[in-house]
Each structure stands twice: as C-alpha cells, then as structure tokens.
Short mmCIF file of C-alpha atoms in Angstrom, two decimals:
data_model
loop_
_atom_site.label_atom_id
_atom_site.label_comp_id
_atom_site.label_asym_id
_atom_site.label_seq_id
_atom_site.Cartn_x
_atom_site.Cartn_y
_atom_site.Cartn_z
CA MET A 13 94.56 93.58 122.50
CA ALA A 14 96.64 92.02 119.78
CA SER A 15 100.13 93.44 119.86
CA GLY A 16 101.32 96.16 117.51
CA VAL A 17 97.90 96.98 116.07
CA LYS A 18 97.76 100.65 115.17
CA PRO A 19 95.32 102.38 112.83
CA ARG A 20 96.38 105.18 110.49
CA VAL A 21 94.08 107.41 108.49
CA LYS A 22 94.70 110.12 105.90
CA VAL A 23 91.86 112.62 105.56
CA PRO A 24 92.09 116.23 104.34
CA LYS A 25 91.62 118.79 107.15
CA SER A 26 89.19 120.87 105.16
CA ALA A 27 86.95 120.65 102.11
CA SER A 28 84.14 122.51 100.43
CA ALA A 29 80.57 121.23 100.77
CA GLY A 30 79.91 118.35 98.39
CA GLU A 31 83.57 118.07 97.39
CA VAL A 32 84.86 114.57 96.68
CA ILE A 33 87.63 113.73 99.11
CA ILE A 34 89.99 110.78 99.03
CA ILE A 35 90.45 108.78 102.21
CA LYS A 36 93.24 106.29 102.82
CA THR A 37 93.39 103.93 105.78
CA LEU A 38 95.96 101.40 106.93
CA ILE A 39 96.08 99.37 110.11
CA SER A 40 99.13 97.41 111.21
CA HIS A 41 97.86 93.85 111.60
CA LYS A 42 99.35 90.51 110.68
CA MET A 43 96.10 89.15 109.16
CA GLU A 44 96.94 85.54 110.03
CA SER A 45 95.01 83.64 107.38
CA GLY A 46 94.41 80.35 109.14
CA GLN A 47 96.05 78.60 106.17
CA ARG A 48 99.61 78.58 107.50
CA LYS A 49 101.30 75.98 109.67
CA ASP A 50 103.94 76.49 112.34
CA ALA A 51 107.27 74.65 112.52
CA ASP A 52 105.59 71.68 114.19
CA GLY A 53 102.98 71.35 111.46
CA ASN A 54 100.12 72.74 113.51
CA VAL A 55 97.74 75.15 111.80
CA ILE A 56 98.23 78.71 113.03
CA PRO A 57 94.72 79.85 113.95
CA ARG A 58 93.07 82.53 111.88
CA SER A 59 93.32 86.01 113.38
CA ILE A 60 92.23 88.85 111.14
CA ILE A 61 90.47 92.18 111.02
CA ASN A 62 87.07 91.04 109.70
CA ARG A 63 85.22 94.32 109.29
CA PHE A 64 86.06 97.95 108.67
CA THR A 65 83.67 100.88 108.62
CA ALA A 66 83.97 104.58 107.85
CA GLU A 67 81.18 106.89 109.03
CA PHE A 68 80.75 110.64 108.92
CA ASN A 69 78.57 112.26 111.59
CA GLY A 70 76.90 108.89 112.09
CA GLU A 71 76.16 108.28 108.42
CA MET A 72 77.85 105.43 106.54
CA VAL A 73 80.50 106.01 103.91
CA ILE A 74 81.71 102.45 103.45
CA ASP A 75 81.25 99.19 105.33
CA VAL A 76 83.77 96.50 104.40
CA ASN A 77 83.80 92.79 105.17
CA LEU A 78 87.35 91.40 105.08
CA GLU A 79 88.33 87.78 104.46
CA PRO A 80 91.76 86.22 105.14
CA ALA A 81 92.73 87.03 101.54
CA ILE A 82 93.27 90.68 102.51
CA SER A 83 97.01 91.34 102.83
CA THR A 84 98.92 92.01 106.02
CA ASN A 85 98.45 95.63 107.19
CA PRO A 86 95.01 96.09 105.55
CA TYR A 87 94.90 99.12 103.28
CA PHE A 88 91.83 100.82 101.84
CA GLU A 89 91.38 103.84 99.64
CA PHE A 90 87.93 105.25 98.84
CA GLU A 91 86.06 108.49 98.24
CA ALA A 92 83.59 110.39 100.41
CA VAL A 93 81.47 113.53 100.22
CA VAL A 94 80.99 115.68 103.30
CA PRO A 95 77.87 117.86 103.51
CA GLU A 96 79.02 119.81 106.57
CA SER A 97 81.82 120.07 109.12
CA GLY A 98 82.10 117.10 111.40
CA ASP A 99 83.90 113.94 112.36
CA PHE A 100 84.85 110.82 110.51
CA THR A 101 84.84 107.71 112.65
CA PHE A 102 86.81 104.74 111.42
CA THR A 103 86.34 101.36 113.12
CA TRP A 104 88.22 98.10 112.68
CA TYR A 105 86.83 94.84 114.17
CA ASP A 106 89.33 92.15 115.15
CA ASP A 107 88.58 88.40 115.25
CA ASP A 108 89.71 88.45 118.88
CA GLY A 109 86.87 90.82 119.80
CA ASP A 110 88.98 93.96 119.97
CA VAL A 111 87.70 97.08 118.26
CA TYR A 112 90.01 99.86 117.13
CA THR A 113 88.71 103.32 116.34
CA GLU A 114 90.17 106.50 114.93
CA THR A 115 88.44 109.86 114.56
CA LYS A 116 89.31 112.69 112.17
CA SER A 117 87.66 116.08 112.03
CA ILE A 118 87.13 117.96 108.81
CA SER A 119 85.95 121.53 108.42
CA VAL A 120 83.65 122.38 105.55
CA GLY A 121 83.48 126.03 104.63
CA MET B 24 135.75 85.11 88.24
CA ASN B 25 133.67 87.67 86.44
CA GLY B 26 132.97 85.44 83.50
CA PHE B 27 129.66 84.28 82.12
CA ASN B 28 130.19 80.57 82.19
CA GLY B 29 128.60 77.42 83.48
CA GLY B 30 125.45 75.64 82.45
CA LEU B 31 123.26 77.30 85.04
CA LEU B 32 123.84 80.79 83.75
CA SER B 33 123.24 79.59 80.23
CA ALA B 34 119.95 78.22 81.49
CA LEU B 35 119.15 81.58 83.02
CA ALA B 36 119.90 83.24 79.74
CA LEU B 37 117.59 80.78 78.01
CA THR B 38 114.83 81.66 80.43
CA VAL B 39 115.11 85.22 79.24
CA GLY B 40 114.39 84.09 75.71
CA LEU B 41 111.46 81.88 76.66
CA GLY B 42 109.90 84.08 79.27
CA GLY B 43 108.48 86.59 76.86
CA VAL B 44 108.06 89.19 79.60
CA ALA B 45 111.76 89.95 79.89
CA THR B 46 112.72 93.55 79.74
CA ALA B 47 116.45 93.70 79.52
CA GLU B 48 116.90 97.01 81.24
CA PRO B 49 115.64 98.94 84.22
CA ASP B 50 112.61 101.05 83.34
CA ASP B 51 112.61 104.81 82.76
CA ASP B 52 110.44 105.79 85.71
CA SER B 53 111.56 108.46 88.15
CA LEU B 54 110.95 108.42 91.88
CA THR B 55 109.71 111.30 94.00
CA ILE B 56 108.39 110.44 97.45
CA ASN B 57 105.41 112.38 98.86
CA GLY B 58 105.73 114.66 95.85
CA GLU B 59 108.75 116.32 97.47
CA ILE B 60 111.71 114.01 98.12
CA ALA B 61 113.53 113.50 94.81
CA ILE B 62 115.36 110.19 94.73
CA VAL B 63 118.35 109.57 92.47
CA THR B 64 117.72 106.06 91.08
CA GLU B 65 120.37 106.19 88.35
CA ALA B 66 123.90 107.53 88.62
CA ALA B 67 127.29 107.23 86.99
CA ALA B 68 129.02 104.26 88.55
CA PRO B 69 131.60 105.10 91.19
CA ALA B 70 135.16 104.99 89.84
CA HIS B 71 136.02 101.75 91.61
CA LEU B 72 133.47 99.73 89.63
CA GLU B 73 135.28 97.98 86.81
CA TYR B 74 132.43 96.34 84.90
CA VAL B 75 129.43 98.65 85.35
CA ASP B 76 128.98 102.14 83.88
CA THR B 77 125.70 103.11 85.50
CA VAL B 78 124.23 102.16 88.84
CA TYR B 79 120.49 101.79 89.34
CA SER B 80 118.30 101.56 92.40
CA GLY B 81 116.38 98.31 92.69
CA TRP B 82 113.23 100.45 92.49
CA ARG B 83 113.80 100.76 88.74
CA PHE B 84 113.48 97.00 88.29
CA ARG B 85 110.10 96.68 89.94
CA SER B 86 106.61 96.76 88.42
CA ASP B 87 104.61 100.00 88.36
CA GLU B 88 102.35 98.65 91.10
CA THR B 89 105.23 97.88 93.44
CA GLN B 90 106.93 101.19 92.63
CA ALA B 91 103.77 103.12 93.50
CA VAL B 92 103.71 101.78 97.05
CA GLN B 93 106.99 103.58 97.81
CA MET B 94 105.92 106.92 96.34
CA ASP B 95 103.75 107.97 99.28
CA ASP B 96 104.66 107.44 102.92
CA PHE B 97 101.07 106.64 103.79
CA ASP B 98 100.99 103.83 101.25
CA ASN B 99 104.41 102.49 102.29
CA PRO B 100 103.97 99.93 105.10
CA GLY B 101 107.70 100.25 105.83
CA MET B 102 106.81 103.57 107.44
CA LEU B 103 105.01 101.64 110.19
CA GLY B 104 108.49 100.61 111.33
CA VAL B 105 109.67 104.21 111.11
CA GLU B 106 106.77 105.29 113.34
CA LEU B 107 107.82 102.74 115.96
CA GLY B 108 111.40 103.99 115.54
CA ILE B 109 110.24 107.54 116.35
CA GLU B 110 108.71 106.31 119.61
CA GLN B 111 111.93 104.51 120.49
CA TRP B 112 114.03 107.56 119.61
CA SER B 113 112.82 109.50 122.63
CA ALA B 114 112.23 106.52 124.95
CA VAL B 115 114.55 106.50 127.97
CA ASP B 116 116.17 103.11 128.49
CA GLY B 117 119.02 101.73 130.60
CA SER B 118 120.85 102.77 133.76
CA GLU B 119 121.92 106.24 132.61
CA GLY B 120 118.42 107.65 132.12
CA GLU B 121 119.12 108.53 128.51
CA SER B 122 117.30 108.18 125.22
CA CYS B 123 118.68 108.56 121.69
CA ALA B 124 117.17 112.04 121.70
CA SER B 125 119.01 113.03 124.92
CA CYS B 126 122.26 113.29 122.97
CA HIS B 127 121.18 113.51 119.34
CA GLY B 128 118.14 115.79 119.66
CA ASP B 129 115.60 115.83 116.89
CA VAL B 130 115.98 112.82 114.63
CA GLU B 131 115.78 115.14 111.63
CA ASP B 132 119.20 116.40 112.71
CA MET B 133 120.54 112.93 111.89
CA ALA B 134 120.00 113.54 108.16
CA GLY B 135 123.07 112.33 106.32
CA VAL B 136 124.28 109.90 108.96
CA LYS B 137 122.88 106.76 107.35
CA ALA B 138 124.40 107.84 104.03
CA VAL B 139 127.98 107.30 105.25
CA TYR B 140 127.57 103.95 107.02
CA PRO B 141 129.28 101.47 107.25
CA LYS B 142 132.08 103.70 108.48
CA TRP B 143 135.49 103.41 110.12
CA ASN B 144 135.42 104.04 113.86
CA GLU B 145 138.81 105.31 114.99
CA GLY B 146 138.34 104.64 118.69
CA ALA B 147 137.24 101.05 118.16
CA GLY B 148 139.65 100.44 115.30
CA GLU B 149 136.99 98.79 113.15
CA VAL B 150 134.49 99.40 110.39
CA ARG B 151 131.07 99.72 111.95
CA THR B 152 127.61 99.30 110.51
CA ILE B 153 124.98 101.68 111.83
CA GLU B 154 123.54 98.78 113.86
CA MET B 155 126.91 98.35 115.61
CA GLN B 156 127.05 102.05 116.37
CA ILE B 157 123.50 102.05 117.75
CA ASN B 158 124.31 99.13 120.02
CA ASP B 159 127.53 100.82 121.16
CA CYS B 160 125.45 103.88 122.10
CA ARG B 161 122.95 101.73 123.95
CA LYS B 162 125.65 99.90 125.88
CA THR B 163 128.16 102.63 126.69
CA ARG B 164 126.03 105.80 126.70
CA MET B 165 122.65 104.57 127.85
CA GLY B 166 123.64 101.61 130.01
CA ALA B 167 120.96 99.66 128.18
CA GLU B 168 120.79 96.14 126.81
CA GLU B 169 122.05 95.80 123.28
CA TRP B 170 119.33 95.16 120.76
CA LYS B 171 119.30 92.01 118.67
CA TYR B 172 121.27 92.97 115.56
CA ASN B 173 118.45 92.19 113.12
CA GLY B 174 115.55 92.40 115.60
CA GLY B 175 112.51 94.65 115.34
CA GLU B 176 113.69 97.51 117.57
CA MET B 177 117.01 97.76 115.76
CA THR B 178 115.53 97.52 112.28
CA ASN B 179 112.87 100.13 113.07
CA THR B 180 115.56 102.52 114.32
CA VAL B 181 117.72 101.92 111.25
CA ALA B 182 114.62 102.55 109.11
CA LEU B 183 114.03 105.81 110.98
CA LEU B 184 117.63 106.93 110.42
CA ALA B 185 117.39 105.96 106.75
CA SER B 186 114.09 107.82 106.34
CA VAL B 187 115.56 111.16 107.47
CA SER B 188 118.43 110.73 104.99
CA ARG B 189 116.20 109.98 102.00
CA GLY B 190 117.29 111.85 98.92
CA LEU B 191 120.84 112.35 100.17
CA PRO B 192 123.58 110.55 98.24
CA VAL B 193 125.08 107.33 99.57
CA ASN B 194 128.72 108.16 100.18
CA VAL B 195 130.71 105.56 102.10
CA ALA B 196 134.48 105.89 102.38
CA ILE B 197 136.42 102.97 100.95
CA ASP B 198 139.97 104.20 101.39
CA GLY B 199 142.20 104.85 104.37
CA PRO B 200 141.61 102.57 107.33
CA ALA B 201 138.41 101.17 105.78
CA GLN B 202 140.22 99.91 102.70
CA SER B 203 141.19 96.46 103.92
CA THR B 204 137.62 95.75 105.06
CA TRP B 205 136.33 97.01 101.73
CA GLU B 206 138.72 94.74 99.84
CA LYS B 207 137.60 91.77 101.90
CA GLY B 208 134.01 92.62 101.00
CA LYS B 209 134.93 92.88 97.34
CA GLU B 210 136.56 89.47 97.45
CA ILE B 211 133.38 87.97 98.93
CA TYR B 212 131.28 89.70 96.25
CA TYR B 213 133.22 87.97 93.49
CA THR B 214 133.56 84.57 95.19
CA ARG B 215 131.31 81.76 93.99
CA TYR B 216 129.45 80.09 96.85
CA GLY B 217 127.32 77.02 97.28
CA GLN B 218 126.40 74.03 95.19
CA LEU B 219 125.22 76.40 92.48
CA GLU B 220 128.61 78.12 92.50
CA LEU B 221 127.20 81.61 92.21
CA SER B 222 128.83 84.84 93.26
CA CYS B 223 126.94 88.05 93.94
CA ALA B 224 128.38 89.31 90.66
CA ASN B 225 127.00 86.42 88.57
CA CYS B 226 123.46 87.64 89.13
CA HIS B 227 123.74 91.30 90.08
CA GLU B 228 126.59 92.44 87.84
CA ASP B 229 126.56 90.05 84.87
CA ASN B 230 122.81 89.62 84.62
CA TYR B 231 120.95 92.57 86.09
CA GLY B 232 117.98 93.41 83.93
CA ASN B 233 117.56 89.77 82.92
CA MET B 234 114.93 87.46 84.32
CA ILE B 235 115.83 84.81 86.86
CA ARG B 236 112.78 82.62 86.42
CA ALA B 237 109.94 85.13 86.84
CA ASP B 238 111.95 87.74 88.68
CA HIS B 239 113.60 90.82 87.21
CA LEU B 240 117.19 90.84 88.50
CA SER B 241 118.36 94.12 89.96
CA GLN B 242 121.90 95.26 90.58
CA GLY B 243 121.51 94.20 94.19
CA GLN B 244 121.98 97.75 95.43
CA ILE B 245 121.31 98.22 99.14
CA ASN B 246 120.62 101.98 99.26
CA GLY B 247 116.96 101.18 99.97
CA PHE B 248 117.43 99.12 103.14
CA PRO B 249 115.74 98.37 105.41
CA THR B 250 113.33 97.15 102.76
CA TYR B 251 109.65 96.31 103.13
CA ARG B 252 109.12 93.20 101.05
CA LEU B 253 105.70 92.29 99.68
CA LYS B 254 106.82 88.69 100.07
CA ASN B 255 107.10 88.66 103.87
CA THR B 256 105.31 91.95 104.60
CA LYS B 257 107.93 93.30 106.99
CA LEU B 258 111.12 95.32 107.06
CA ASN B 259 114.12 93.27 105.97
CA THR B 260 117.70 93.96 106.95
CA VAL B 261 120.73 93.98 104.67
CA HIS B 262 122.35 91.03 106.41
CA ASP B 263 119.18 88.95 106.25
CA ARG B 264 119.03 89.67 102.53
CA PHE B 265 122.65 88.63 102.11
CA ARG B 266 121.90 85.47 104.03
CA GLY B 267 118.90 84.70 101.83
CA CYS B 268 120.91 85.19 98.65
CA ILE B 269 123.79 82.99 99.78
CA ARG B 270 121.39 80.35 101.08
CA ASP B 271 119.79 80.27 97.65
CA THR B 272 123.15 79.33 96.15
CA ARG B 273 122.80 76.29 98.41
CA ALA B 274 125.70 77.32 100.60
CA HIS B 275 126.25 77.55 104.30
CA THR B 276 125.88 81.27 104.82
CA PHE B 277 127.79 83.69 106.96
CA SER B 278 125.96 84.87 110.06
CA VAL B 279 124.13 88.13 110.57
CA ALA B 280 126.64 90.63 112.06
CA SER B 281 129.61 88.47 111.04
CA PRO B 282 132.86 90.18 109.94
CA GLU B 283 132.21 88.81 106.45
CA PHE B 284 128.78 90.44 106.16
CA ILE B 285 130.05 93.71 107.64
CA ALA B 286 132.77 93.78 104.98
CA LEU B 287 130.30 92.80 102.26
CA GLU B 288 127.90 95.51 103.42
CA LEU B 289 130.62 98.14 103.11
CA TYR B 290 131.55 96.92 99.65
CA VAL B 291 128.00 96.58 98.32
CA THR B 292 127.03 99.95 99.80
CA SER B 293 130.01 101.51 98.01
CA ARG B 294 128.76 100.11 94.69
CA GLY B 295 125.80 102.46 95.17
CA ASN B 296 127.76 105.59 96.05
CA GLY B 297 125.88 108.35 94.24
CA LEU B 298 122.41 106.79 94.50
CA SER B 299 120.06 108.28 97.09
CA VAL B 300 119.40 106.80 100.48
CA GLU B 301 115.93 105.31 99.95
CA GLY B 302 115.02 103.31 103.05
CA PRO B 303 112.53 102.13 103.92
CA SER B 304 112.05 101.08 100.32
CA VAL B 305 109.39 98.70 98.97
CA ARG B 306 110.35 95.64 96.93
CA ASN B 307 108.78 92.34 95.94
CA MET C 15 96.72 48.71 81.81
CA ASN C 16 95.40 49.33 78.32
CA VAL C 17 94.42 52.87 77.63
CA THR C 18 92.65 53.71 74.40
CA ARG C 19 93.33 56.89 72.49
CA ARG C 20 89.89 58.17 73.46
CA GLN C 21 90.55 57.47 77.14
CA THR C 22 93.87 59.25 76.88
CA LEU C 23 92.14 62.29 75.46
CA ALA C 24 89.55 62.21 78.21
CA ILE C 25 92.23 61.97 80.87
CA GLY C 26 94.04 64.85 79.24
CA LEU C 27 90.95 67.02 79.18
CA GLY C 28 90.19 66.19 82.78
CA ALA C 29 93.70 67.08 83.79
CA ALA C 30 93.50 70.35 81.90
CA ALA C 31 90.26 71.27 83.62
CA ALA C 32 91.69 70.32 87.01
CA ALA C 33 94.77 72.39 86.35
CA ALA C 34 92.63 75.41 85.47
CA LEU C 35 90.63 75.24 88.68
CA PRO C 36 90.21 72.53 91.30
CA PHE C 37 86.62 71.30 91.36
CA GLY C 38 86.17 72.22 95.02
CA ALA C 39 87.32 75.76 94.47
CA MET C 40 84.96 76.15 91.53
CA ALA C 41 82.04 74.96 93.63
CA ALA C 42 83.02 77.24 96.51
CA THR C 43 83.25 80.22 94.16
CA GLU C 44 79.82 79.43 92.70
CA ASP C 45 78.43 79.14 96.21
CA ASP C 46 79.87 82.53 97.13
CA ILE C 47 78.44 84.09 93.98
CA ALA C 48 75.03 82.57 94.68
CA ALA C 49 75.15 83.83 98.28
CA PHE C 50 75.74 87.36 97.01
CA THR C 51 73.33 87.34 94.06
CA GLY C 52 70.65 85.03 95.42
CA GLY C 53 70.95 83.15 92.16
CA ALA C 54 70.04 86.15 90.02
CA GLU C 55 71.53 86.52 86.56
CA VAL C 56 74.79 88.43 86.40
CA GLY C 57 75.40 90.76 83.49
CA GLU C 58 78.47 92.44 82.08
CA GLY C 59 79.47 96.10 81.90
CA GLY C 60 79.12 98.91 84.39
CA ILE C 61 81.88 97.56 86.60
CA THR C 62 85.62 97.75 86.28
CA LEU C 63 88.20 95.69 88.11
CA THR C 64 91.77 96.94 87.93
CA ALA C 65 94.49 94.48 88.85
CA PRO C 66 98.01 93.93 87.55
CA GLU C 67 98.37 91.50 84.67
CA ILE C 68 101.45 90.18 86.46
CA ALA C 69 101.79 90.48 90.23
CA GLU C 70 105.36 90.53 91.53
CA ASN C 71 104.28 88.75 94.68
CA GLY C 72 100.97 87.06 95.41
CA ASN C 73 101.10 88.17 99.02
CA THR C 74 100.34 91.80 98.21
CA VAL C 75 98.41 92.45 95.00
CA PRO C 76 96.85 95.90 94.56
CA ILE C 77 93.31 95.92 93.13
CA GLU C 78 90.65 98.55 92.52
CA VAL C 79 86.94 98.08 91.86
CA ASN C 80 84.56 100.70 90.51
CA ALA C 81 80.86 100.29 89.75
CA PRO C 82 78.97 103.59 89.55
CA GLY C 83 75.56 103.22 91.16
CA ALA C 84 76.36 99.99 93.01
CA THR C 85 75.26 99.38 96.57
CA ALA C 86 77.84 96.64 97.13
CA ILE C 87 80.78 94.99 95.38
CA VAL C 88 82.15 91.55 96.27
CA VAL C 89 85.62 90.43 95.18
CA LEU C 90 86.40 86.71 94.77
CA ALA C 91 89.63 84.87 94.01
CA ALA C 92 88.58 81.57 92.48
CA GLY C 93 91.99 79.95 92.90
CA ASN C 94 92.44 80.68 96.61
CA PRO C 95 91.75 78.09 99.32
CA ASN C 96 88.70 80.19 100.18
CA PRO C 97 87.46 82.34 97.30
CA GLY C 98 86.10 85.22 99.40
CA VAL C 99 88.33 88.29 99.46
CA VAL C 100 86.36 91.38 100.41
CA THR C 101 82.91 92.95 100.21
CA PHE C 102 82.46 96.70 99.98
CA ASN C 103 79.06 98.08 101.04
CA PHE C 104 78.65 101.70 100.02
CA GLY C 105 76.77 104.15 102.23
CA PRO C 106 75.03 107.43 101.33
CA LEU C 107 78.21 109.46 101.86
CA ALA C 108 80.38 107.43 99.50
CA ALA C 109 81.38 109.84 96.74
CA SER C 110 81.87 106.99 94.34
CA GLN C 111 81.22 103.28 94.41
CA SER C 112 84.88 102.51 94.13
CA ALA C 113 87.61 101.28 96.46
CA SER C 114 91.20 100.05 96.39
CA THR C 115 92.92 97.47 98.58
CA ARG C 116 95.72 94.90 98.59
CA ILE C 117 94.94 91.20 98.40
CA ARG C 118 96.56 87.76 98.62
CA LEU C 119 96.47 85.41 95.65
CA ALA C 120 97.61 81.82 96.11
CA GLY C 121 98.67 81.55 92.48
CA THR C 122 97.86 82.61 88.94
CA GLN C 123 94.09 82.85 88.67
CA ASP C 124 91.02 84.91 87.77
CA VAL C 125 89.93 87.61 90.17
CA ILE C 126 86.19 88.28 89.95
CA ALA C 127 84.26 91.35 91.06
CA ILE C 128 80.46 91.40 91.18
CA ALA C 129 78.44 94.52 91.88
CA LYS C 130 74.90 94.71 93.17
CA MET C 131 73.32 97.73 91.54
CA ALA C 132 70.73 100.01 93.15
CA ASP C 133 67.95 98.42 91.06
CA GLY C 134 68.82 94.96 92.38
CA SER C 135 70.58 93.75 89.23
CA PHE C 136 74.10 92.32 89.19
CA VAL C 137 77.10 92.85 86.94
CA GLN C 138 80.53 91.32 87.00
CA ALA C 139 84.05 91.79 85.70
CA SER C 140 87.03 89.51 85.93
CA GLN C 141 90.74 89.82 85.37
CA SER C 142 93.38 87.15 85.06
CA VAL C 143 96.37 87.83 87.31
CA LYS C 144 99.62 85.96 86.83
CA VAL C 145 101.36 85.47 90.14
CA THR C 146 105.09 85.07 89.82
CA ILE C 147 107.42 83.27 92.16
CA GLY C 148 110.70 84.74 93.19
CA GLY C 149 113.87 84.08 91.29
CA CYS C 150 115.44 81.90 93.93
CA GLY C 151 112.49 79.85 95.10
CA GLY C 152 110.94 82.52 97.26
#
C-alpha cells in the first residue's frame, strides 16, 4: 500500500427521504503525474488514484475517472439523494492496484 | 534602511501600474472557520511597529477561491497533517515509555501555547521556538530521538498545536530576557540581503498590497504557520519560508533552526501580536 | 535570408497560433473530445463550468461543473501535456449532475467541460483561466 494514503468522507448522519445531501471526500495521495523528473533527470513514474466511486446500498451515485491533472489529495464534492436508511460505500482505486474503501451510514426517518 | 529606493523596487511599482489586476489593499473578507472559530485577520499594529498602523493576516491577500479552502477543516488539506499529529500526540516513543499525552493530557488543553512561542526558557537561558521545546521534551522527558526540525513529524505536531490555538491572539513577549534576541531579529528584518539587495521590509512593509509580478504581496505575517501551500501541496514551516524568501533575493540563506532564524521568527511573530493563531492556514 | 513582408506576416500568424495552443495539444484535445462524443455535434447551453478567472497557483485550481440531466461530464485542459482531467459519470442516486474538484493547469489556458445528456446529445462550456506564477519565481 502506498504510504500515507488515508480517505476522509463527510456525510450527514441523518436525512429525510429524498432530501438532497452534500457529500465531500478527500484522500491523502501525492498524485504523481508522470510529468515530473527527479534530481537525476529521470521521469518519476505516474502513480495516481485513477477511479473513485460513491455508492449507496449498492446503487451508484457517482463514478469518477481521474487523470494526472487532478491535484494532490484528490477532493470531490457532489450531491446525493437517499431513499432509505443505509450505507454509503466510497472506493478509491490506486494505479498500484490498491483499493481504499470507506463506509458511512445514514439514517433516513 | 526603510526607504523605497533602487531600480528594482521602482520596477515593482511599475508592474503594479501595468498589471491591471492590482488591488492595493487587503480585501474586506472576514474569516470564520467551520462556522464557529472567529479569526482576527486585522488588528491595530503592536506598539513596537514604527511604520505600520494595521496588521493583516496573509489570508486577506488571497483570492476568494484560496480563502475558501481554509474556511472548513474538511476542505483544508493542512488538516491532514493535524490528523497525523493527533496520532503522534498519544504515541509512546523513547526509553521512558511516555507520549506527549502522558504529561500534557488532551491536546485541547494546549490551547494558547502556540500563541506565545517563540518564548524565553529560563532554565535553558535561550529563546525557544515551539519546535525546540518539542524536541527538548522528546529528548529529556521521553528519552526519544529528536525529530528533524522541519521534518514531517515535527511539522504535523506544530500544526496540531497551532490548530487548538486557532482564534486566540498571538502574544509573544519581546521584552525582558527575550529582548536581545528580538532586537537581533529586527535587525535581520531590516537588513538587505542577496544580489537583489532586498530586506524583508522592502516587500512586506513597504509594498504589501502591491503586486510582485502576478502575486499579491502580504505583510509576511506568520500567524498562519504551518501553512499548506497550493504550490507544493504540503505543510510549510516558518523557517523554510524564510529560507525561500532569502534565497529569492539571491543570497546565501541562514539555515533552518539557526540562531538567526530563531531570532527572526520571534521578531516576525511579534509583528503579528494581536492577530489570531491561524495554523494550519492555506496560501498560494 | 530575404523575408518578404507577406512571409513575415505568415510567420507572425503561425507564431501566434502556436503560442495560443501547441498543435499536438490541440490534436490531443480533439481526439479526447471525439472519444467522448463519438464525433457527434456539440451544442452550447445547459452546462456551466465554474473556474476562477485567475488562479493563484496552477497546482490547485478549484472547478465546478453542473449540467442538469447529464449522464456524464468530461473536463479537459487543452493546454496541459495531456488534456484529460476528469470524467464524472452520474448514477441514479446523484441528486444533481454537478461536482466540484481541484485540478492542475500547466499554464494559462481554456478549460473545457462537455456533458453527455440523457438523450444522447452533447453540450459544452469553456472558461479561460489565467494561471499566475509566484512573485519570486515560484
């Protein structure tokens, strides 16, 4: 696992059915673009998070493809509706094959 | 030494005229973090300042987009360092089986500590930055290895200590035993360095609010350190910032943790007495 | 070397075009657009792209896209070494077809957002972003 990679998610703990909720996500990741060179002039290989998904009870909210032009510590903000209580699952896919997930429960009443 | 002379500064002034985007003053925005921590970004200058009436946080010189990143801890990537600092706070290290928390308890109880550093240490007979104090704790209390002065562990812990003091006024003592160090720092502040022959004051006292090329010059206040910079996307220390500034005057710089930078840190911090502790701030 | 006035003008125009956008980057951007649209016509309206007119640092530029009714939005930076930035695919539980992120821009350039609407049509918006360099060369 790449060092220092840690996902963070901000989701309200509760909502009413059909309410629009704002979700923010940020994962600590250097997002090495593959465009930079080290002190010896060698290209530093690309190493990025290339995909991010947010699902609720197995249904897709947003599915994002990231290119190296996404800044260090990728940040996303988007809106979701939740029909019932359940779990959000957030997944980040790293170039190196690692997958990071975070789950947040929300109660709808 | 406080004059506005030399061709370079005239050229800077000309840039202001040509740039078209120059706004001569800090903006009027106000800063509240997480909707609850009110930050003082403008204050009457401390009495010792001879040429400035009002002091402003660097936040006031940044664009709305950059400012917004600091207004919510979730949006502020500098808080990633604070999170790591929290883990370190309670991590036992060294031969004595102690952590920071063993002696100091909850880190929230450290509110106000960052606001008074750098500070005279009677036992050691020297002015200490908070980094020096942390390393003294690690060495003498914990029996642990000292951290690299501007390394990740240290900077994350300083960011943590700053974060729990946010909103409290910077208030470093400049008299008594600290006075000679403070005066040394003041002398450095007004000394022109490098092939460009620029002092700190030439940019940050004589020209704050003006544009230096495409950049809006701030007063160079350091109440917001450690600072997450959009430029290098990490937390930056005060001494590294000093080093960058002096390097840009095309001078040999003082070293991180040198007596010169410790003195300069005390002096520059004192120029912001009355502003809020703001670290980890977000700047360009 | 003798250069006629007409040749001088031509050289000047060529230089101006090159300065606006390197030919390779233009072609790469067109390729990316074609890959997303399948060559379909791209209209205007129905999509907004919010980005700062002046970014204080090109390493971290906040942007927001919003295209009500879109199934996907692609963001391209025509002046970057590779124009692709991000593609948002919206699922059934997206409350809006909008998203914000932070992007890298290699210099002053146009940022382009193209949305694929539910009916298969495409719309685009673009915004010029000036990327400033620091006061002291950084």
